[in-house]
mmCIF file of C-alpha atoms in Angstrom:
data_model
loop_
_atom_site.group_PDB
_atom_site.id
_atom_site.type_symbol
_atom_site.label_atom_id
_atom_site.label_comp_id
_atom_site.label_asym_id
_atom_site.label_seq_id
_atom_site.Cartn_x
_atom_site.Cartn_y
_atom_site.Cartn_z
ATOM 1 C CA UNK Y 34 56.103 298.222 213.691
ATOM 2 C CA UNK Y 35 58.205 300.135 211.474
ATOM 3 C CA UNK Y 36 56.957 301.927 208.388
ATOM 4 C CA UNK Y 37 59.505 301.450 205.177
ATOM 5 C CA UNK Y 38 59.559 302.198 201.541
ATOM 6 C CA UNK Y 39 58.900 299.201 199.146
ATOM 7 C CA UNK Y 40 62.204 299.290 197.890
ATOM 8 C CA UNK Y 41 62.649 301.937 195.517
ATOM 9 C CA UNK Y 42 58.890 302.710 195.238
ATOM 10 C CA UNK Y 43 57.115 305.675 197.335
ATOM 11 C CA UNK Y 44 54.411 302.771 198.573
ATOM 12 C CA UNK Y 45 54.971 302.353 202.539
ATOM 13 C CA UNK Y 46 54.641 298.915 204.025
ATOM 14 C CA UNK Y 47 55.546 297.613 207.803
ATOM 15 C CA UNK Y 48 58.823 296.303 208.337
ATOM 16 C CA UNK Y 49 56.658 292.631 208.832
ATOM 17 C CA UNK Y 50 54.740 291.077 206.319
ATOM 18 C CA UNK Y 51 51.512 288.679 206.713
ATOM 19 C CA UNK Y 52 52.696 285.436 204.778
ATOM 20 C CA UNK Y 53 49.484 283.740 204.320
ATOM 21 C CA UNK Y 54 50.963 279.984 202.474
ATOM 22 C CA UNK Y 55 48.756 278.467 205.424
ATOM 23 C CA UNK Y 56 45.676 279.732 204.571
ATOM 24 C CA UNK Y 57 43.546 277.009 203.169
ATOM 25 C CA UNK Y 58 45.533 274.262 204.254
ATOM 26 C CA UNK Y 59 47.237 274.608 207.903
ATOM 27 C CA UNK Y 60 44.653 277.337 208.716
ATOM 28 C CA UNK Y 61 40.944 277.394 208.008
ATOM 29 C CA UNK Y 62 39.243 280.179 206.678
ATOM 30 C CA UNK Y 63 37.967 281.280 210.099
ATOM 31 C CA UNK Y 64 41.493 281.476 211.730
ATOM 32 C CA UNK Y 65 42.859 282.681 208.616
ATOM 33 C CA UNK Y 66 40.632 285.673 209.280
ATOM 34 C CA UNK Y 67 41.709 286.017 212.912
ATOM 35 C CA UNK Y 68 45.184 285.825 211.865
ATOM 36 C CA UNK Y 69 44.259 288.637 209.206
ATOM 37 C CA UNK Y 70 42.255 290.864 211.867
ATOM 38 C CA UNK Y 71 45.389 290.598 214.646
ATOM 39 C CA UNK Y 72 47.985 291.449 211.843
ATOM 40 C CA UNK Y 73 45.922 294.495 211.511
ATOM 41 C CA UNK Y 74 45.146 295.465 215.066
ATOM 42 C CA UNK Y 75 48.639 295.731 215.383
ATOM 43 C CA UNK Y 76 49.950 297.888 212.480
ATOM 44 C CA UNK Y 77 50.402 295.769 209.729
ATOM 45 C CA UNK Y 78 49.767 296.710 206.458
ATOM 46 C CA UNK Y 79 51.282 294.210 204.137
ATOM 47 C CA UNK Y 80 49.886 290.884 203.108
ATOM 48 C CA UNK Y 81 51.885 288.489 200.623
ATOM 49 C CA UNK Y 82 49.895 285.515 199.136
ATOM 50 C CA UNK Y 83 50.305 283.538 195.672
ATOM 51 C CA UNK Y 84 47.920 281.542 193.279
ATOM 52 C CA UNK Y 85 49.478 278.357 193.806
ATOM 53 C CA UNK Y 86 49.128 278.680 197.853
ATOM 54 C CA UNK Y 87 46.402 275.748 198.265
ATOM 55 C CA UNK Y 88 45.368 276.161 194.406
ATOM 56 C CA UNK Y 89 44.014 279.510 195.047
ATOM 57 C CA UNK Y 90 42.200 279.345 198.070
ATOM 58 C CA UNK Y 91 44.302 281.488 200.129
ATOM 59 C CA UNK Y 92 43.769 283.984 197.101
ATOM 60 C CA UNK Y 93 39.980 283.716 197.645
ATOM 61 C CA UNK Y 94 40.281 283.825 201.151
ATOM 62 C CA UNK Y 95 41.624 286.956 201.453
ATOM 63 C CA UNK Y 96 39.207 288.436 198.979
ATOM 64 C CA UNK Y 97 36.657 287.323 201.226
ATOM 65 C CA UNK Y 98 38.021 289.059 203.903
ATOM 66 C CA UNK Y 99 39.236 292.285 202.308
ATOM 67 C CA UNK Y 100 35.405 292.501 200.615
ATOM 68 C CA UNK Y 101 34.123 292.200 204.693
ATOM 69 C CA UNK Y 102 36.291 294.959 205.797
ATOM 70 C CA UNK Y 103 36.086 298.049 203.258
ATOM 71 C CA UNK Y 104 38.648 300.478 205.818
ATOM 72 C CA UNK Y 105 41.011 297.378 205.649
ATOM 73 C CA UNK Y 106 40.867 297.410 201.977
ATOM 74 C CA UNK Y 107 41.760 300.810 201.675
ATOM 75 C CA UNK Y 108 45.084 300.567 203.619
ATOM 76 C CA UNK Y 109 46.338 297.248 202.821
ATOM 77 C CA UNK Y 110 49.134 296.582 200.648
ATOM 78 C CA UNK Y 111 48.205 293.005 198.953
ATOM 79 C CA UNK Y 112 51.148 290.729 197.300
ATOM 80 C CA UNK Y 113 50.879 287.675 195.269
ATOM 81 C CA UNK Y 114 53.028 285.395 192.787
ATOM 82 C CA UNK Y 115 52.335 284.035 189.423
ATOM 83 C CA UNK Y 116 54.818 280.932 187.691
ATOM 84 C CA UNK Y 117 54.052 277.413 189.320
ATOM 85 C CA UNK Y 118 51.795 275.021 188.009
ATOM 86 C CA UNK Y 119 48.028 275.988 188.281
ATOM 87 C CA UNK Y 120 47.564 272.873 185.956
ATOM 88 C CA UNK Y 121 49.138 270.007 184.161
ATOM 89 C CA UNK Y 122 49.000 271.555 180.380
ATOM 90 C CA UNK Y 123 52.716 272.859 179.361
ATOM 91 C CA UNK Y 124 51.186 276.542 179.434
ATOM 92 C CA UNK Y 125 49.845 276.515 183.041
ATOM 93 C CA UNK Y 126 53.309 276.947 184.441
ATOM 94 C CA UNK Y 127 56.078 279.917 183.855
ATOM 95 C CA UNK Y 128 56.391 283.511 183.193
ATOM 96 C CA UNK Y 129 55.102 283.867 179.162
ATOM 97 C CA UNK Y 130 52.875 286.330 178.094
ATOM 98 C CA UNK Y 131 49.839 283.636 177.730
ATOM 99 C CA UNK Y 132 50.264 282.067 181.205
ATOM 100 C CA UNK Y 133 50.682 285.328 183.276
ATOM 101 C CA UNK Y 134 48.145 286.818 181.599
ATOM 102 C CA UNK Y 135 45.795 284.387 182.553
ATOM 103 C CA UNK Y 136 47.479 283.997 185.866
ATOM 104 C CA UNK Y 137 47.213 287.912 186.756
ATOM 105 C CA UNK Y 138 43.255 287.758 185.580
ATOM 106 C CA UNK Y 139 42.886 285.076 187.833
ATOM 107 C CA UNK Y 140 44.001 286.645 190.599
ATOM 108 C CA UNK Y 141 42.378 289.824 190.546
ATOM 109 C CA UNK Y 142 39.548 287.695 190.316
ATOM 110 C CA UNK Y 143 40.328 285.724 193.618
ATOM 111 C CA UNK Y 144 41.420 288.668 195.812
ATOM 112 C CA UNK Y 145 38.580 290.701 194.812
ATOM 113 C CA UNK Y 146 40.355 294.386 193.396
ATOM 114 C CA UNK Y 147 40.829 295.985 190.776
ATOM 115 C CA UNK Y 148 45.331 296.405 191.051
ATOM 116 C CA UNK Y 149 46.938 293.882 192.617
ATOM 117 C CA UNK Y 150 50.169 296.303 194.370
ATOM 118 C CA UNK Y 151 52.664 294.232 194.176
ATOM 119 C CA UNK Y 152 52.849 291.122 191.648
ATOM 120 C CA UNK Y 153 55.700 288.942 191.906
ATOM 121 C CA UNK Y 154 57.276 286.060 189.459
ATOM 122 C CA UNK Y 155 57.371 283.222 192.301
ATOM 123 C CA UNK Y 156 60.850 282.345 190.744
ATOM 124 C CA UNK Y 157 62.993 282.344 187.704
ATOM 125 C CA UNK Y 158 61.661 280.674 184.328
ATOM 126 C CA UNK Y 159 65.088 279.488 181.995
ATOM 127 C CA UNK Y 160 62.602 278.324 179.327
ATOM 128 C CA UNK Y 161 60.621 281.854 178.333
ATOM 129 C CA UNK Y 162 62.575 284.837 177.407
ATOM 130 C CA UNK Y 163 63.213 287.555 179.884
ATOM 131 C CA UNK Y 164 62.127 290.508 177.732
ATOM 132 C CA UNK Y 165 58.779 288.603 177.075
ATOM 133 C CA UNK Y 166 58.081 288.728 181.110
ATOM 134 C CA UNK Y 167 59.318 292.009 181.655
ATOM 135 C CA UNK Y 168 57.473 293.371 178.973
ATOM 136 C CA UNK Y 169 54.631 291.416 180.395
ATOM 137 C CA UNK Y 170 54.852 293.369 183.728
ATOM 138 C CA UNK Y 171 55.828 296.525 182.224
ATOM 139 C CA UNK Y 172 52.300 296.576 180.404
ATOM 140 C CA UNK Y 173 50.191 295.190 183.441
ATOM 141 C CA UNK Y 174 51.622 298.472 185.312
ATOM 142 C CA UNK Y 175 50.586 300.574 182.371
ATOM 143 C CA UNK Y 176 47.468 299.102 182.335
ATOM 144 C CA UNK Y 177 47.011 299.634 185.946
ATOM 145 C CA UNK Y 178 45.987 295.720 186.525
ATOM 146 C CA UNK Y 179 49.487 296.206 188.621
ATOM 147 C CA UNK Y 180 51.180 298.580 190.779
ATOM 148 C CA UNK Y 181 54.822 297.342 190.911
ATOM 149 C CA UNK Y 182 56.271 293.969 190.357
ATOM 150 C CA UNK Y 183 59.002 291.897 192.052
ATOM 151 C CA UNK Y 184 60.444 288.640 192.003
ATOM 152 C CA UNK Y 185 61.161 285.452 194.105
ATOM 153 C CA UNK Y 186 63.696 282.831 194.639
ATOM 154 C CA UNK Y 187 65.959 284.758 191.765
ATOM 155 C CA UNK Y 188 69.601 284.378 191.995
ATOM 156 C CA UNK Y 189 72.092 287.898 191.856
ATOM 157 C CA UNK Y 190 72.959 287.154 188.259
ATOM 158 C CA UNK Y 191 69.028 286.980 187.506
ATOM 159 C CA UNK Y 192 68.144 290.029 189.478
ATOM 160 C CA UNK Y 193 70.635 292.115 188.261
ATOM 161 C CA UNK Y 194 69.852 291.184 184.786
ATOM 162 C CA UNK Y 195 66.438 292.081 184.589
ATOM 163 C CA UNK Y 196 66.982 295.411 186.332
ATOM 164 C CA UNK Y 197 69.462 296.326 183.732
ATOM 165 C CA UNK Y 198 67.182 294.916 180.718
ATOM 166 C CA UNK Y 199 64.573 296.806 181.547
ATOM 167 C CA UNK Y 200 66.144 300.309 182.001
ATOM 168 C CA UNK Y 201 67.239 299.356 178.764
ATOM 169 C CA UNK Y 202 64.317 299.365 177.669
ATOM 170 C CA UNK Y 203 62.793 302.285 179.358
ATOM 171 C CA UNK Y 204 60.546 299.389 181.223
ATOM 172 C CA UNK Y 205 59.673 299.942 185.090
ATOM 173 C CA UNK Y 206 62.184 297.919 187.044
ATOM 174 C CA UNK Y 207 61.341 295.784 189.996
ATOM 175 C CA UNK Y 208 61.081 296.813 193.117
ATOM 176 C CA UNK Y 209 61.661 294.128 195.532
ATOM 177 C CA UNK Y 210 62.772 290.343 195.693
ATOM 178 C CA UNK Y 211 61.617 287.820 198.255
ATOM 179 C CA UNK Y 212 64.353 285.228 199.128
ATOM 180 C CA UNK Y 213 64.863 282.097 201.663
ATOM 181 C CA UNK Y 214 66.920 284.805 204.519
ATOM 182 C CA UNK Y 215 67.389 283.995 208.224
ATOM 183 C CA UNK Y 216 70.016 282.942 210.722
ATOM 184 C CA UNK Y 217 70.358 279.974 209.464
ATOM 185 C CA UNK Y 218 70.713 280.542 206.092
ATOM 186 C CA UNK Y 219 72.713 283.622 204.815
ATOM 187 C CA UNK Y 220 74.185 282.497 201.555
ATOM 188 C CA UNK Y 221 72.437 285.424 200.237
ATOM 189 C CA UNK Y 222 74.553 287.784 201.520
ATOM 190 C CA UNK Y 223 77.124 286.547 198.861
ATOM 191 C CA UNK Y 224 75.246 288.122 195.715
ATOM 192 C CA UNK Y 225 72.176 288.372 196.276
ATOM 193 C CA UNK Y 226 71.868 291.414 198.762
ATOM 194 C CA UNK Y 227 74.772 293.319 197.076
ATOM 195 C CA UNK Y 228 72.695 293.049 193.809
ATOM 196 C CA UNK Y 229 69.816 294.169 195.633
ATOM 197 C CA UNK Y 230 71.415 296.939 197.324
ATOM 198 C CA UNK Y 231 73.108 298.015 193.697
ATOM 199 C CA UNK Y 232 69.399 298.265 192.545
ATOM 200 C CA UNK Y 233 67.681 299.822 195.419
ATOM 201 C CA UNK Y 234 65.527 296.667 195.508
ATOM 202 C CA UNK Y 235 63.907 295.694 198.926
ATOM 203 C CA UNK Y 236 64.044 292.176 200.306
ATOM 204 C CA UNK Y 237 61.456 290.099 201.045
ATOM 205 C CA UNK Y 238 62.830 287.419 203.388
ATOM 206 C CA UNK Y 239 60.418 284.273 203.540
ATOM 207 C CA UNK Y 240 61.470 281.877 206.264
ATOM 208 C CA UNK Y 241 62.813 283.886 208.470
ATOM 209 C CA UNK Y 242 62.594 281.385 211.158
ATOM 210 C CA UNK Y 243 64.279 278.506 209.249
ATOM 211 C CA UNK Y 244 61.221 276.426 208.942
ATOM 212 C CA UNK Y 245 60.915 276.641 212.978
ATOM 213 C CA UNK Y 246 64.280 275.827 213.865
ATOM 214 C CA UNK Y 247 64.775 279.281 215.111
ATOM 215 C CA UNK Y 248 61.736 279.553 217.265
ATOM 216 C CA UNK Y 249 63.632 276.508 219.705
ATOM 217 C CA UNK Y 250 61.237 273.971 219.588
ATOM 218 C CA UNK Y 251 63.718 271.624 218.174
ATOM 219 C CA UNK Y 252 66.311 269.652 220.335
ATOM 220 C CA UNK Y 253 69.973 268.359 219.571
ATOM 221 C CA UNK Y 254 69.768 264.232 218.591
ATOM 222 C CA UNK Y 255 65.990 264.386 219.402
ATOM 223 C CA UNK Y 256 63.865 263.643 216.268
ATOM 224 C CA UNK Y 257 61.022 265.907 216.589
ATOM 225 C CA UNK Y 258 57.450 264.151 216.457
ATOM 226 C CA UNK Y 259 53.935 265.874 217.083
ATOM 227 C CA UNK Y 260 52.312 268.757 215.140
ATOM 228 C CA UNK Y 261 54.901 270.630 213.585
ATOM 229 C CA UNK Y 262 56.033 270.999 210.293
ATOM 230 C CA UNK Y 263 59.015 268.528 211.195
ATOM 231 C CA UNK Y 264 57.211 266.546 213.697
ATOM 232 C CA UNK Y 265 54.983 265.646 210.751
ATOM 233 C CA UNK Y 266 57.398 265.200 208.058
ATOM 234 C CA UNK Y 267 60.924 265.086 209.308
ATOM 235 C CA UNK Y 268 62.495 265.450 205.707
ATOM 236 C CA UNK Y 269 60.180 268.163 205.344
ATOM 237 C CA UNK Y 270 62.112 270.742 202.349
ATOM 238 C CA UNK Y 271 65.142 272.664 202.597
ATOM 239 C CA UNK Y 272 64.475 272.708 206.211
ATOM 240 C CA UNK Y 273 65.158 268.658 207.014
ATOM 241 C CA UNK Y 274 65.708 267.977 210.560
ATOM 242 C CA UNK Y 275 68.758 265.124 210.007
ATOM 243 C CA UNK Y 276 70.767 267.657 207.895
ATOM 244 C CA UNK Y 277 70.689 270.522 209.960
ATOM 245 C CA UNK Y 278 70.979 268.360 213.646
ATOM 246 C CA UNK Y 279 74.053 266.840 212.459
ATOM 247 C CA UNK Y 280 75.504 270.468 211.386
ATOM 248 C CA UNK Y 281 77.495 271.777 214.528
ATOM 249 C CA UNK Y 282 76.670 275.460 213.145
ATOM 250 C CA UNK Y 283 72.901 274.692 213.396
ATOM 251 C CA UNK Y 284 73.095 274.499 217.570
ATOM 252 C CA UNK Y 285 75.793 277.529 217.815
ATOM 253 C CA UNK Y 286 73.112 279.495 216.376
ATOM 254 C CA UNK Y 287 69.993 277.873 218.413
ATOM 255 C CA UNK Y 288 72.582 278.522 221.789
ATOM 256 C CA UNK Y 289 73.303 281.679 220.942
ATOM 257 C CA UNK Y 290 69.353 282.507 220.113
ATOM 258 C CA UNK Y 291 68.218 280.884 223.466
ATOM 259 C CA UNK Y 292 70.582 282.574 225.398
ATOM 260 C CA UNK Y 293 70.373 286.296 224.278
ATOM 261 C CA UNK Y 294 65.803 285.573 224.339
ATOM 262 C CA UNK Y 295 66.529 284.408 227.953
ATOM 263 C CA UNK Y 296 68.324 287.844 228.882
ATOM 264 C CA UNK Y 297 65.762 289.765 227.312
ATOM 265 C CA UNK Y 298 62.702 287.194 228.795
ATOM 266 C CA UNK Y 299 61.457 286.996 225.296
ATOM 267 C CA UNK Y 300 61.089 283.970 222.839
ATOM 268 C CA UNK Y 301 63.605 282.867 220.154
ATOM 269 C CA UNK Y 302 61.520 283.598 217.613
ATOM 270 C CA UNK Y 303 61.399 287.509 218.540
ATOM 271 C CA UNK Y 304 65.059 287.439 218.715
ATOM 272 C CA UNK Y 305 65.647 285.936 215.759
ATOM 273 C CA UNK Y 306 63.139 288.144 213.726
ATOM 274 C CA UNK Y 307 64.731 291.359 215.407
ATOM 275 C CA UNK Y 308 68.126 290.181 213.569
ATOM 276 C CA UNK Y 309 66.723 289.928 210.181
ATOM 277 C CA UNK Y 310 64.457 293.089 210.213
ATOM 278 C CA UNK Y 311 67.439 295.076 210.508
ATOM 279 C CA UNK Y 312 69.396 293.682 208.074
ATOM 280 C CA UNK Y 313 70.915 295.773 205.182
ATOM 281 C CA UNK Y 314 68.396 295.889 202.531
ATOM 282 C CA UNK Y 315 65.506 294.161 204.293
ATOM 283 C CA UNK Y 316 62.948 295.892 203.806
ATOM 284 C CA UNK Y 317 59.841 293.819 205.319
ATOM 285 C CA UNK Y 318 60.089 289.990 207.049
ATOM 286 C CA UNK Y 319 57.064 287.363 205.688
ATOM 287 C CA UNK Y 320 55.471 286.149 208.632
ATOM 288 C CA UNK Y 321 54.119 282.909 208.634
ATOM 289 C CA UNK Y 322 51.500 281.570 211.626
ATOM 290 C CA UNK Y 323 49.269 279.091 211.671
ATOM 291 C CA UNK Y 324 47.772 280.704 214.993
ATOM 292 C CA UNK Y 325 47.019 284.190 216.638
ATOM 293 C CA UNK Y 326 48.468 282.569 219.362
ATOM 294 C CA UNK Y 327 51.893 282.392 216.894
ATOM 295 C CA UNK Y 328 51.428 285.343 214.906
ATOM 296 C CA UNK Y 329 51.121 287.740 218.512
ATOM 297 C CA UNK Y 330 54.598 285.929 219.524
ATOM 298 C CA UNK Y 331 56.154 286.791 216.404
ATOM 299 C CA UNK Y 332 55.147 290.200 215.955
ATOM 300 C CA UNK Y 333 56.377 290.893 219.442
ATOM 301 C CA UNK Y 334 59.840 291.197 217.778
ATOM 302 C CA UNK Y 335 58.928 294.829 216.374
ATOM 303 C CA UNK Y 336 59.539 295.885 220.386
ATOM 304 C CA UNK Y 337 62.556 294.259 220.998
ATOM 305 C CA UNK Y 338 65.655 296.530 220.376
ATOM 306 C CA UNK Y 339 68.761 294.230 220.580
ATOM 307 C CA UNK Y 340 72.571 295.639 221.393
ATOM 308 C CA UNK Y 341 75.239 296.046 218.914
ATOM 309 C CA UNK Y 342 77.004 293.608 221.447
ATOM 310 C CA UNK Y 343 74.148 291.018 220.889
ATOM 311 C CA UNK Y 344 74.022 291.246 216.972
ATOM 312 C CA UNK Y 345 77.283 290.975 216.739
ATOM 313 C CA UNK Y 346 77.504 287.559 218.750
ATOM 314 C CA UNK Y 347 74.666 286.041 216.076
ATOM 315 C CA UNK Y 348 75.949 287.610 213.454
ATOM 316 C CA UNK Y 349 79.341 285.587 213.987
ATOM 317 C CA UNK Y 350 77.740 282.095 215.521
ATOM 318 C CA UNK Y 351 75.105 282.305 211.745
ATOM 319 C CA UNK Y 352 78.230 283.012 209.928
ATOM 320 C CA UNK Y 353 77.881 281.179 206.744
ATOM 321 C CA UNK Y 354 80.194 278.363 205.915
ATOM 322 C CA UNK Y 355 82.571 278.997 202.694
ATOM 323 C CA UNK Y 356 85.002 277.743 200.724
ATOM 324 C CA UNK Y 357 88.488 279.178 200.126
ATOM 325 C CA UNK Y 358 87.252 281.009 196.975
ATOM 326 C CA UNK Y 359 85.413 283.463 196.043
ATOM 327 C CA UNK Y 360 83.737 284.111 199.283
ATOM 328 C CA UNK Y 361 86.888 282.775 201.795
ATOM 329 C CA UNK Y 362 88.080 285.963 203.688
ATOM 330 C CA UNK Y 363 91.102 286.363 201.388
ATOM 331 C CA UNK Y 364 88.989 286.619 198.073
ATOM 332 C CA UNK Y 365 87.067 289.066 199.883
ATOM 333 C CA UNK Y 366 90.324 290.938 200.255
ATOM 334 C CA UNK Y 367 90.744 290.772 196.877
ATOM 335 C CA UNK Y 368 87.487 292.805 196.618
ATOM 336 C CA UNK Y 369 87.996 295.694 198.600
ATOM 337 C CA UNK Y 370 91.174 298.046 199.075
ATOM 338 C CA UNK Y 371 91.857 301.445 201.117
ATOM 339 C CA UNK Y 372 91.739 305.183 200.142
ATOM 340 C CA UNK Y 373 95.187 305.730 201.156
ATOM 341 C CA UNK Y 374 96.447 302.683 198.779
ATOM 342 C CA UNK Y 375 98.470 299.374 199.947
ATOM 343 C CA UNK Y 376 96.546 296.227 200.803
#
């Protein structure tokens, strides 16, 4: 794997992340642990977790692990979020000063350490005031209960605007945003990444392989049954398997995946990981496995080195749909011009 900077931060992390939302409910605690030890044994450095995974118990899982293996404690870099519901009073959910106070306390306590390196607001909170979060995280840094602090699921307009409040306010800014990024969906790349890239903040792609579309286990017109995420629940999330069959852009992308893992003798997953890693601003893809067996496949991709010729041809089958305006290829004219003048 790849060492990188956490985006603007000196902290170094692996260019893949250990996403650990199956811990405690698609993975016992004894795979869980394999999974942990394998990330490990092969470079990683960077787990990302939340409270709200299984209520906590992925928190307390890891604790459990991280208190078994001192050396491992010492090198990783730990993640979590704080904003869903940890209850069903008004105050258990968002990003106030009361909740994530209680939140971040609760954490600590779960994982088992003293700073948690990198907390993150698991998404954007219209109903509490963004100075009273950022001051929030600000203080935890001061404090030391934190070492940086990020966000999720936060639009450009949201991102940008809490960068810019809090050099306003002579607050630390964030350092990295984790988003829904991967072959299949690039809307992103509209606002989101440009913001990101304007504030030297590193991404944090979760899904990377489109809820398991990518990896090629799906077929065209063939509802998927069995134990997977879709074979289980078919209108499963974002990730449905009638919306995306019936979109022709869904199997350019699967035929152009299969195709280029076939050349290389390596599965789609790898290839469509390698994409993402090297995307601009990406600075570590969230791995999730609920196996060794998945997690040894998927890291994998940090070997595979694919040709300009090759990212080019995903690049353009994943290119995201648009409207005429403001991301049609004209308004993007509109946005750009050349040194030497003219159109």
């Amino acid at each position: 794997m790849q060492y990188r900077t956490l985006g603007h931060s000196g902290t170094i992390v692996t260019n893949y992340a250990l996403g650990t939302m199956t811990f405690g409910a698609e993975a016992t605690e004894e795979t869980s642990h394999a999974i942990l030890d394998s990330y490990f044994e092969a470079g990683g450095n960077f787990i990302d977790t939340a409270d709200v995974y299984s209520a906590g118990v992925s928190e307390e899982i890891i604790g459990r692990w991280l208190a078994k293996r001192p050396e491992a404690r010492d090198s990783a870099v730990v993640a979590t979020k704080g904003r869903f519901p940890m209850g069903t009073a008004p105050n258990d959910v968002g990003t106030s000063r009361r909740r994530l106070t209680r939140a971040l306390d609760n954490s600590l306590r779960r994982l088992g350490v003293e700073q948690i390196d990198l907390y993150q607001m698991h998404a954007w909170d219209p109903i509490t005031p963004l100075e009273e979060t950022l001051r929030f995280l600000d203080d935890a840094v001061a404090s030391g209960k934190i070492a940086y602090y990020g966000f999720s699921n936060f639009l450009g307009w949201q991102l940008t605007k809490a960068v810019h409040v809090a050099r306003s306010q002579g607050w630390n800014p964030p350092v990295s945003l984790q988003p829904q990024y991967s072959l299949l969906v690039r809307d992103i790349e509209f606002e989101i990444v440009p913001a990101a890239l304007d504030a030297g903040v590193g991404l944090l792609p979760w899904s990377p392989l489109g809820g398991g579309w990518l990896s090629g286990k799906y077929k065209k017109d063939q509802r998927p049954s069995g134990a997977t995420r879709l074979g289980e629940n078919p209108e499963r999330g974002m990730e449905a398997w009638k919306a995306r069959n019936e979109n022709p852009r869904t199997w350019a992308v699967l035929d152009a995946v299969a195709e280029i893992a076939s050349a290389h003798g390596v599965s789609h997953s790898q290839v469509a990981l390698a994409w993402l890693a090297d995307r601009p601003a990406v600075t570590s893809v969230i791995l999730g496995a609920r196996t060794t067996e998945q997690l040894a496949d998927n890291l994998a991709a940090a070997e595979l080195e694919l040709t300009a010729d090759e990212v080019s041809r995903l690049t353009q089958a994943s290119r995201p749909e648009t409207g005429v305006y403001p991301y049609g290829p004209m308004a993007q004219e509109q946005r750009s011009r050349k040194m030497e003048g003219g159109r």
